[in-house]
Amino acid sequence: MLTLNQHPSGRHFLQIPGPSPVPDRILRAMCLPTIDHRGPEFGRLGLKVLAGIQQIFQTQHPVAIYPASGTGAWEAALANTMSPGDRVLMVETGQFATLWQKMATRLGLQTEFISEPGTCAETGLPLAWRRGVNAALIEERLRADAGHQIRAVCVVHNETSTGVTSDIAAVRRAIDSVKHPALLMVDTISGLASADYRHDEWRVDVAISGSQKGLMLPPGISFNALSPRALEVSKTAKLPKSFWAWDEIVEMNKGGYWPYTPSTNLLYGLHEALDMLLAQGLPTVFARHQRWAAGVRAAVTAWGLPIQCADPAVYSPVLTGVVTPAGVDADAVRKLIHTRYDMSLGTGLGKVKGRMFRIGHLGDCNDLTLVATVAGCEMGLKQAGVKLAGSGVQALMEAFT
Ligand SMILES: *Cc1c(COP(=O)(O)O)cnc(C)c1O
């Protein structure tokens, strides 16, 4: 795979919104020898990472860690809390919300998938894919559900396919305002450790996350942050569950162990990532992402291209979606940039395929990484024949100085 690199000198620019670049310090920590996962040394590692990840989720309650990608943790959230035929309310914000909804249907749940209707006049793209969750729509639907048939409200915190965040506190208020007992489940796979996420304060019942985005780890482990209520509900929920079941995991985690072999070396990496993030402090980490995002948006605006997120209140700090002019295949631009400059950018997914590309600005980046990233995009766009209104690199440098 590495031999495909067209520029055998220097580093590849991995500017997709996950997997994000893994810091050398984390890579080094992961190449230590694998140890006995039932031995005393492992128990200390287990307890340390379990306590650290609670701080990242801003929770006092248990966090389950799975040897699986984020998709596995999505399934775990539903399998532990729902029964066959249960009704769940989900909101279409983009491709990841769509995939989660598809999974819920495949698991035998009745899903209601609500979305903002309409198409954007400027870009021709679905409006729902340019905005965050509208909490008023959720409130309206829950108010109409007087018999409390809806068991869960499921939303994506940072929609990685579009570069739009959603106001989770507003969703919590919507559920509370109609005194509805539905559980609140939040996918913060790409939000955690990049965008502010407050599990306990927002009273989320199950949060789902993964290793390869803000946590700066390779893919391979994922998380469920729980609430006492979610744990209670899991005791009577009837969807089949065994590998994903929280009860045995939470019990064994008390000693720092797992019911089966955990991903030992990824946990070494997590240990290192937690040290790095907590030493910096979450407010600093979030501010750094906001700064990069503002800089990249200034660049896209200078080019004269639309940002996929159409609502400035919910711009993602993690990534920016760039809409290409009608007739310009965004994937052809990405391909050109990959070949000429050895940089990977995120492809347009689902309903926006070919119409936009995504610039990741998360994890182990700095101001100069992003200057280079934007320069690569600018050169590639020009070479693809896109007329740019001005220099994004110039605008980015101004934003950063
Ligand atoms: C990456 C991502 C997923 C999918 O996670 P995998 O690790 O690829 O299974 C789901 N939701 C969001 C918001 C994501 O960013």
CSV table of C-alpha atoms and ligand atoms in Angstrom, one decimal:
chain,number,residue,atom,x,y,z
A,1,MET,CA,0.0,0.0,0.0
A,2,LEU,CA,2.8,2.4,1.0
A,3,THR,CA,4.5,1.7,-2.3
A,4,LEU,CA,1.6,3.4,-4.1
A,5,ASN,CA,2.8,6.7,-2.7
A,6,GLN,CA,3.6,9.0,-5.7
A,7,HIS,CA,5.9,11.2,-3.7
A,8,PRO,CA,8.3,9.0,-1.9
A,9,SER,CA,9.7,11.9,0.1
A,10,GLY,CA,8.0,13.6,3.0
A,11,ARG,CA,4.8,12.6,4.8
A,12,HIS,CA,1.5,11.7,3.3
A,13,PHE,CA,-1.2,14.3,4.2
A,14,LEU,CA,-4.0,12.4,5.8
A,15,GLN,CA,-6.6,15.2,5.8
A,16,ILE,CA,-9.8,13.0,5.8
A,17,PRO,CA,-12.1,13.4,8.8
A,18,GLY,CA,-11.0,10.1,10.3
A,19,PRO,CA,-8.9,8.1,10.5
A,20,SER,CA,-6.9,11.2,11.5
A,21,PRO,CA,-3.1,11.3,11.7
A,22,VAL,CA,-1.7,9.3,14.6
A,23,PRO,CA,1.0,11.1,16.6
A,24,ASP,CA,4.4,9.4,16.7
A,25,ARG,CA,4.2,9.3,20.5
A,26,ILE,CA,1.0,7.2,20.3
A,27,LEU,CA,2.5,4.9,17.6
A,28,ARG,CA,5.6,4.3,19.8
A,29,ALA,CA,3.4,3.5,22.8
A,30,MET,CA,1.5,0.9,20.7
A,31,CYS,CA,4.6,-1.0,19.7
A,32,LEU,CA,5.3,-2.3,23.3
A,33,PRO,CA,5.0,-6.0,23.8
A,34,THR,CA,1.5,-7.4,24.2
A,35,ILE,CA,0.9,-8.5,27.8
A,36,ASP,CA,-1.3,-11.0,29.6
A,37,HIS,CA,-4.8,-9.5,29.6
A,38,ARG,CA,-5.6,-11.3,32.8
A,39,GLY,CA,-2.3,-10.3,34.6
A,40,PRO,CA,-1.8,-7.6,37.2
A,41,GLU,CA,-0.1,-5.1,34.9
A,42,PHE,CA,-3.1,-5.2,32.6
A,43,GLY,CA,-5.6,-4.4,35.4
A,44,ARG,CA,-3.7,-1.2,36.1
A,45,LEU,CA,-3.8,-0.2,32.4
A,46,GLY,CA,-7.5,-1.1,32.2
A,47,LEU,CA,-8.4,1.0,35.3
A,48,LYS,CA,-6.4,3.9,34.0
A,49,VAL,CA,-7.9,4.1,30.5
A,50,LEU,CA,-11.4,3.6,31.9
A,51,ALA,CA,-11.0,6.5,34.3
A,52,GLY,CA,-9.4,8.7,31.6
A,53,ILE,CA,-12.1,8.1,29.0
A,54,GLN,CA,-14.8,9.1,31.5
A,55,GLN,CA,-13.1,12.5,31.7
A,56,ILE,CA,-13.2,12.8,27.9
A,57,PHE,CA,-16.9,12.0,27.8
A,58,GLN,CA,-17.4,14.3,30.8
A,59,THR,CA,-19.2,11.6,32.7
A,60,GLN,CA,-19.1,9.9,36.1
A,61,HIS,CA,-20.8,6.8,34.7
A,62,PRO,CA,-19.4,3.6,33.1
A,63,VAL,CA,-17.9,3.7,29.5
A,64,ALA,CA,-17.8,0.3,27.7
A,65,ILE,CA,-14.8,-0.1,25.3
A,66,TYR,CA,-15.2,-2.6,22.4
A,67,PRO,CA,-12.6,-4.1,20.1
A,68,ALA,CA,-14.7,-2.9,17.1
A,69,SER,CA,-15.1,0.1,14.8
A,70,GLY,CA,-17.7,2.7,15.6
A,71,THR,CA,-20.4,0.8,13.7
A,72,GLY,CA,-20.1,-2.0,16.3
A,73,ALA,CA,-20.7,0.5,19.1
A,74,TRP,CA,-23.8,1.8,17.2
A,75,GLU,CA,-25.1,-1.7,17.3
A,76,ALA,CA,-24.2,-2.1,21.0
A,77,ALA,CA,-26.2,1.0,21.9
A,78,LEU,CA,-29.3,-0.3,20.2
A,79,ALA,CA,-28.9,-4.0,21.1
A,80,ASN,CA,-28.5,-3.2,24.8
A,81,THR,CA,-31.5,-0.9,25.2
A,82,MET,CA,-34.2,-1.9,22.6
A,83,SER,CA,-36.6,-4.8,22.1
A,84,PRO,CA,-37.9,-6.1,18.8
A,85,GLY,CA,-40.4,-3.8,17.1
A,86,ASP,CA,-39.5,-0.8,19.4
A,87,ARG,CA,-40.0,2.6,17.8
A,88,VAL,CA,-37.0,4.9,17.5
A,89,LEU,CA,-37.0,8.5,16.3
A,90,MET,CA,-33.9,9.4,14.2
A,91,VAL,CA,-33.0,12.6,12.3
A,92,GLU,CA,-31.5,12.7,8.8
A,93,THR,CA,-28.5,15.0,9.0
A,94,GLY,CA,-26.4,13.1,6.4
A,95,GLN,CA,-24.8,9.8,5.5
A,96,PHE,CA,-23.9,8.6,9.1
A,97,ALA,CA,-27.4,9.3,10.4
A,98,THR,CA,-28.7,7.4,7.3
A,99,LEU,CA,-26.5,4.4,8.0
A,100,TRP,CA,-27.5,4.2,11.7
A,101,GLN,CA,-31.1,4.3,10.7
A,102,LYS,CA,-30.5,1.5,8.2
A,103,MET,CA,-28.9,-0.5,11.0
A,104,ALA,CA,-31.8,0.1,13.4
A,105,THR,CA,-34.2,-1.2,10.7
A,106,ARG,CA,-32.1,-4.3,10.1
A,107,LEU,CA,-32.1,-5.0,13.8
A,108,GLY,CA,-35.9,-5.2,13.8
A,109,LEU,CA,-36.7,-1.7,15.1
A,110,GLN,CA,-39.4,0.6,13.7
A,111,THR,CA,-37.6,3.7,12.7
A,112,GLU,CA,-39.1,7.1,12.1
A,113,PHE,CA,-36.5,9.1,10.1
A,114,ILE,CA,-37.4,12.8,10.1
A,115,SER,CA,-35.7,15.4,8.0
A,116,GLU,CA,-36.0,19.0,7.0
A,117,PRO,CA,-37.7,19.0,3.6
A,118,GLY,CA,-36.5,20.8,0.5
A,119,THR,CA,-33.5,21.4,-1.7
A,120,CYS,CA,-31.1,24.3,-1.5
A,121,ALA,CA,-31.6,26.8,-4.4
A,122,GLU,CA,-27.9,27.7,-4.5
A,123,THR,CA,-26.4,24.2,-4.6
A,124,GLY,CA,-29.2,21.8,-5.5
A,125,LEU,CA,-28.3,19.7,-2.4
A,126,PRO,CA,-30.8,18.5,0.1
A,127,LEU,CA,-31.4,21.1,2.8
A,128,ALA,CA,-31.3,18.4,5.5
A,129,TRP,CA,-27.7,17.7,4.6
A,130,ARG,CA,-26.7,21.3,5.2
A,131,ARG,CA,-28.2,21.8,8.7
A,132,GLY,CA,-28.1,20.3,12.1
A,133,VAL,CA,-30.9,18.6,14.0
A,134,ASN,CA,-34.0,20.8,14.4
A,135,ALA,CA,-35.0,20.2,18.1
A,136,ALA,CA,-38.4,21.8,17.5
A,137,LEU,CA,-39.3,18.9,15.0
A,138,ILE,CA,-38.3,16.4,17.7
A,139,GLU,CA,-40.4,18.2,20.3
A,140,GLU,CA,-43.4,18.3,18.0
A,141,ARG,CA,-43.1,14.6,17.2
A,142,LEU,CA,-42.7,13.6,20.9
A,143,ARG,CA,-45.6,15.8,21.9
A,144,ALA,CA,-47.8,13.9,19.5
A,145,ASP,CA,-46.7,10.6,21.0
A,146,ALA,CA,-49.0,10.7,24.0
A,147,GLY,CA,-48.8,6.9,24.4
A,148,HIS,CA,-45.0,7.0,24.7
A,149,GLN,CA,-44.4,4.5,21.9
A,150,ILE,CA,-41.1,6.1,21.0
A,151,ARG,CA,-38.4,4.4,23.0
A,152,ALA,CA,-35.4,6.4,21.9
A,153,VAL,CA,-34.3,9.6,20.1
A,154,CYS,CA,-31.1,9.0,18.1
A,155,VAL,CA,-29.0,11.9,16.8
A,156,VAL,CA,-25.5,12.4,15.4
A,157,HIS,CA,-23.5,15.1,17.3
A,158,ASN,CA,-21.0,15.8,14.5
A,159,GLU,CA,-22.2,14.6,11.1
A,160,THR,CA,-18.9,13.7,9.4
A,161,SER,CA,-20.4,13.4,6.0
A,162,THR,CA,-21.4,17.1,5.9
A,163,GLY,CA,-19.4,19.0,8.5
A,164,VAL,CA,-22.4,20.0,10.6
A,165,THR,CA,-22.7,19.7,14.4
A,166,SER,CA,-26.0,19.4,16.3
A,167,ASP,CA,-27.1,21.1,19.5
A,168,ILE,CA,-27.4,18.1,21.8
A,169,ALA,CA,-28.5,20.3,24.8
A,170,ALA,CA,-31.4,21.6,22.7
A,171,VAL,CA,-32.5,18.0,21.9
A,172,ARG,CA,-32.4,17.2,25.6
A,173,ARG,CA,-34.5,20.3,26.4
A,174,ALA,CA,-37.0,19.2,23.6
A,175,ILE,CA,-37.4,15.8,25.2
A,176,ASP,CA,-37.7,17.3,28.7
A,177,SER,CA,-40.2,20.0,27.7
A,178,VAL,CA,-42.8,17.4,26.8
A,179,LYS,CA,-41.8,15.0,29.7
A,180,HIS,CA,-41.2,12.2,27.3
A,181,PRO,CA,-39.4,9.1,28.7
A,182,ALA,CA,-37.5,8.2,25.4
A,183,LEU,CA,-33.8,7.5,25.8
A,184,LEU,CA,-31.4,10.0,24.2
A,185,MET,CA,-28.7,8.3,22.1
A,186,VAL,CA,-25.9,10.3,20.5
A,187,ASP,CA,-23.3,9.3,17.9
A,188,THR,CA,-20.3,11.4,18.8
A,189,ILE,CA,-17.9,9.2,16.9
A,190,SER,CA,-16.2,12.1,15.2
A,191,GLY,CA,-17.2,14.7,17.8
A,192,LEU,CA,-15.5,13.3,20.9
A,193,ALA,CA,-12.2,15.0,21.8
A,194,SER,CA,-12.6,17.6,19.1
A,195,ALA,CA,-16.0,19.2,19.7
A,196,ASP,CA,-17.3,19.9,23.2
A,197,TYR,CA,-19.4,16.9,24.3
A,198,ARG,CA,-20.9,16.8,27.8
A,199,HIS,CA,-22.4,13.4,28.6
A,200,ASP,CA,-23.7,14.0,32.1
A,201,GLU,CA,-24.6,17.6,31.8
A,202,TRP,CA,-26.7,16.9,28.7
A,203,ARG,CA,-28.1,13.8,30.3
A,204,VAL,CA,-27.4,11.6,27.3
A,205,ASP,CA,-28.3,7.9,27.9
A,206,VAL,CA,-25.9,6.3,25.5
A,207,ALA,CA,-23.1,8.0,23.6
A,208,ILE,CA,-21.2,6.2,20.8
A,209,SER,CA,-17.7,7.0,19.8
A,210,GLY,CA,-14.7,5.6,18.0
A,211,SER,CA,-10.9,5.7,18.3
A,212,GLN,CA,-9.8,7.0,14.8
A,213,LYS,CA,-11.1,10.5,14.9
A,214,GLY,CA,-10.5,13.1,17.7
A,215,LEU,CA,-8.8,10.5,19.9
A,216,MET,CA,-5.9,10.3,17.3
A,217,LEU,CA,-5.7,6.5,17.4
A,218,PRO,CA,-5.8,4.0,14.6
A,219,PRO,CA,-9.3,2.5,14.0
A,220,GLY,CA,-10.2,-0.6,16.0
A,221,ILE,CA,-11.8,0.4,19.3
A,222,SER,CA,-15.1,2.1,20.1
A,223,PHE,CA,-17.1,3.2,23.0
A,224,ASN,CA,-20.5,3.4,24.7
A,225,ALA,CA,-20.8,6.0,27.4
A,226,LEU,CA,-23.8,5.0,29.6
A,227,SER,CA,-26.3,6.6,32.0
A,228,PRO,CA,-27.7,4.9,35.0
A,229,ARG,CA,-31.0,4.8,33.2
A,230,ALA,CA,-29.5,3.1,30.1
A,231,LEU,CA,-28.0,0.4,32.4
A,232,GLU,CA,-31.4,-0.1,34.0
A,233,VAL,CA,-33.2,-0.4,30.7
A,234,SER,CA,-30.6,-2.8,29.4
A,235,LYS,CA,-31.7,-5.4,32.1
A,236,THR,CA,-35.1,-5.8,30.5
A,237,ALA,CA,-34.4,-5.0,26.8
A,238,LYS,CA,-35.0,-8.0,24.5
A,239,LEU,CA,-33.0,-7.6,21.4
A,240,PRO,CA,-30.4,-10.5,21.3
A,241,LYS,CA,-27.0,-9.4,22.7
A,242,SER,CA,-24.0,-11.3,24.0
A,243,PHE,CA,-20.7,-9.9,22.7
A,244,TRP,CA,-22.1,-6.4,23.1
A,245,ALA,CA,-23.8,-6.9,26.4
A,246,TRP,CA,-22.9,-4.2,29.0
A,247,ASP,CA,-23.6,-6.2,32.1
A,248,GLU,CA,-20.5,-8.5,32.0
A,249,ILE,CA,-18.3,-5.7,30.6
A,250,VAL,CA,-19.2,-3.2,33.3
A,251,GLU,CA,-18.8,-5.9,36.0
A,252,MET,CA,-15.3,-7.0,34.9
A,253,ASN,CA,-14.2,-3.4,34.2
A,254,LYS,CA,-14.5,-2.8,37.9
A,255,GLY,CA,-11.1,-4.6,38.2
A,256,GLY,CA,-9.7,-3.2,34.9
A,257,TYR,CA,-10.4,-6.4,32.9
A,258,TRP,CA,-12.8,-7.5,30.1
A,259,PRO,CA,-14.8,-10.6,29.6
A,260,TYR,CA,-12.9,-11.4,26.4
A,261,THR,CA,-9.5,-10.4,25.0
A,262,PRO,CA,-9.4,-6.6,24.6
A,263,SER,CA,-7.3,-4.8,22.0
A,264,THR,CA,-4.2,-4.6,24.3
A,265,ASN,CA,-2.0,-2.5,22.0
A,266,LEU,CA,-4.8,-0.1,21.1
A,267,LEU,CA,-5.3,0.4,24.8
A,268,TYR,CA,-1.6,1.4,25.1
A,269,GLY,CA,-2.3,3.9,22.5
A,270,LEU,CA,-5.5,5.1,24.2
A,271,HIS,CA,-3.5,5.5,27.5
A,272,GLU,CA,-1.0,7.8,25.6
A,273,ALA,CA,-3.8,9.7,23.8
A,274,LEU,CA,-5.6,10.4,27.1
A,275,ASP,CA,-2.3,11.6,28.7
A,276,MET,CA,-1.9,14.0,25.8
A,277,LEU,CA,-5.5,15.3,25.7
A,278,LEU,CA,-5.9,15.6,29.5
A,279,ALA,CA,-2.5,17.4,29.9
A,280,GLN,CA,-3.6,20.0,27.3
A,281,GLY,CA,-7.1,20.2,28.9
A,282,LEU,CA,-10.3,19.8,27.0
A,283,PRO,CA,-11.0,23.5,26.6
A,284,THR,CA,-7.6,24.0,24.9
A,285,VAL,CA,-8.3,21.0,22.6
A,286,PHE,CA,-11.7,22.4,21.6
A,287,ALA,CA,-10.4,25.9,21.1
A,288,ARG,CA,-7.6,24.5,18.8
A,289,HIS,CA,-10.2,22.8,16.6
A,290,GLN,CA,-12.4,25.9,16.5
A,291,ARG,CA,-9.4,28.0,15.4
A,292,TRP,CA,-8.5,25.6,12.6
A,293,ALA,CA,-12.1,25.3,11.4
A,294,ALA,CA,-12.5,29.1,11.3
A,295,GLY,CA,-9.3,29.4,9.3
A,296,VAL,CA,-10.3,26.7,6.8
A,297,ARG,CA,-13.8,28.3,6.4
A,298,ALA,CA,-12.1,31.7,5.7
A,299,ALA,CA,-10.1,29.9,2.9
A,300,VAL,CA,-13.2,28.3,1.3
A,301,THR,CA,-15.0,31.6,1.5
A,302,ALA,CA,-12.1,33.3,-0.2
A,303,TRP,CA,-12.2,30.7,-3.0
A,304,GLY,CA,-15.9,31.8,-3.5
A,305,LEU,CA,-17.1,28.2,-3.0
A,306,PRO,CA,-20.1,27.3,-0.7
A,307,ILE,CA,-19.4,25.5,2.6
A,308,GLN,CA,-21.6,22.4,2.9
A,309,CYS,CA,-22.9,23.6,6.3
A,310,ALA,CA,-25.4,26.3,5.6
A,311,ASP,CA,-25.9,27.4,9.2
A,312,PRO,CA,-23.0,29.3,10.8
A,313,ALA,CA,-24.4,28.4,14.3
A,314,VAL,CA,-23.5,24.7,13.8
A,315,TYR,CA,-20.3,24.8,11.7
A,316,SER,CA,-18.2,21.7,12.6
A,317,PRO,CA,-14.9,22.3,14.3
A,318,VAL,CA,-13.8,18.8,13.0
A,319,LEU,CA,-14.1,19.1,9.2
A,320,THR,CA,-15.3,21.5,6.5
A,321,GLY,CA,-17.3,20.3,3.5
A,322,VAL,CA,-16.5,22.2,0.3
A,323,VAL,CA,-19.1,22.2,-2.5
A,324,THR,CA,-17.6,22.2,-6.0
A,325,PRO,CA,-19.3,24.2,-8.8
A,326,ALA,CA,-22.0,22.4,-10.8
A,327,GLY,CA,-20.3,20.3,-13.5
A,328,VAL,CA,-17.1,19.9,-11.5
A,329,ASP,CA,-16.7,16.3,-10.2
A,330,ALA,CA,-15.4,16.7,-6.6
A,331,ASP,CA,-14.0,13.2,-6.7
A,332,ALA,CA,-11.9,14.0,-9.8
A,333,VAL,CA,-10.5,17.0,-7.9
A,334,ARG,CA,-9.7,14.8,-4.9
A,335,LYS,CA,-8.0,12.2,-7.2
A,336,LEU,CA,-5.9,14.9,-8.8
A,337,ILE,CA,-4.8,16.2,-5.4
A,338,HIS,CA,-4.0,12.7,-4.2
A,339,THR,CA,-1.8,12.0,-7.3
A,340,ARG,CA,0.0,15.3,-7.5
A,341,TYR,CA,0.3,16.2,-3.8
A,342,ASP,CA,0.0,13.0,-1.9
A,343,MET,CA,-2.9,14.3,0.2
A,344,SER,CA,-6.1,12.4,1.0
A,345,LEU,CA,-9.3,14.4,1.3
A,346,GLY,CA,-12.7,13.0,2.3
A,347,THR,CA,-15.1,12.0,-0.5
A,348,GLY,CA,-18.7,13.2,-0.8
A,349,LEU,CA,-20.9,10.4,0.6
A,350,GLY,CA,-24.4,9.4,-0.3
A,351,LYS,CA,-26.7,12.2,-1.5
A,352,VAL,CA,-23.7,14.6,-2.0
A,353,LYS,CA,-21.4,12.2,-3.8
A,354,GLY,CA,-19.4,14.0,-6.5
A,355,ARG,CA,-20.7,17.4,-5.4
A,356,MET,CA,-18.4,18.1,-2.5
A,357,PHE,CA,-15.2,17.0,-0.7
A,358,ARG,CA,-14.3,17.2,2.9
A,359,ILE,CA,-11.2,18.7,4.6
A,360,GLY,CA,-10.5,17.1,7.9
A,361,HIS,CA,-8.9,19.4,10.6
A,362,LEU,CA,-8.9,17.3,13.6
A,363,GLY,CA,-6.5,15.6,16.0
A,364,ASP,CA,-2.8,15.8,15.3
A,365,CYS,CA,-2.7,18.9,13.1
A,366,ASN,CA,-1.2,22.4,13.5
A,367,ASP,CA,-1.5,25.7,11.8
A,368,LEU,CA,1.2,24.8,9.2
A,369,THR,CA,-0.4,21.4,8.4
A,370,LEU,CA,-3.5,23.3,7.5
A,371,VAL,CA,-1.7,26.0,5.5
A,372,ALA,CA,-0.2,23.1,3.4
A,373,THR,CA,-3.6,21.3,3.2
A,374,VAL,CA,-5.3,24.4,1.9
A,375,ALA,CA,-2.5,25.1,-0.5
A,376,GLY,CA,-2.9,21.5,-1.9
A,377,CYS,CA,-6.6,22.0,-2.3
A,378,GLU,CA,-6.1,25.4,-4.0
A,379,MET,CA,-3.5,24.1,-6.5
A,380,GLY,CA,-5.7,21.1,-7.2
A,381,LEU,CA,-8.9,23.1,-7.7
A,382,LYS,CA,-7.0,25.4,-10.1
A,383,GLN,CA,-5.6,22.5,-12.0
A,384,ALA,CA,-9.0,21.0,-12.3
A,385,GLY,CA,-10.2,24.1,-14.0
A,386,VAL,CA,-12.2,25.6,-11.1
A,387,LYS,CA,-12.3,29.4,-11.3
A,388,LEU,CA,-11.5,30.7,-7.7
A,389,ALA,CA,-12.5,34.1,-6.6
A,390,GLY,CA,-9.3,34.6,-4.5
A,391,SER,CA,-6.6,32.9,-2.5
A,392,GLY,CA,-7.7,30.6,0.3
A,393,VAL,CA,-4.1,30.3,1.4
A,394,GLN,CA,-3.8,34.0,1.9
A,395,ALA,CA,-7.1,34.1,3.8
A,396,LEU,CA,-6.0,31.2,6.0
A,397,MET,CA,-2.7,32.9,6.8
A,398,GLU,CA,-4.5,36.1,7.8
A,399,ALA,CA,-6.9,34.1,10.0
A,400,PHE,CA,-3.9,32.4,11.7
A,401,THR,CA,-1.9,35.6,12.4
B,1,LIG,C1,-16.7,7.4,11.3
B,1,LIG,C2,-18.1,7.5,11.7
B,1,LIG,C3,-19.0,6.4,11.9
B,1,LIG,C4,-18.5,5.0,11.5
B,1,LIG,O1,-17.5,4.5,12.3
B,1,LIG,P1,-16.7,3.3,11.8
B,1,LIG,O2,-15.5,3.3,12.8
B,1,LIG,O3,-16.3,3.5,10.4
B,1,LIG,O4,-17.5,2.1,11.9
B,1,LIG,C5,-20.2,6.6,12.3
B,1,LIG,N1,-20.7,7.9,12.6
B,1,LIG,C6,-19.9,9.0,12.5
B,1,LIG,C7,-20.5,10.3,12.8
B,1,LIG,C8,-18.6,8.8,12.0
B,1,LIG,O5,-17.8,9.9,11.9
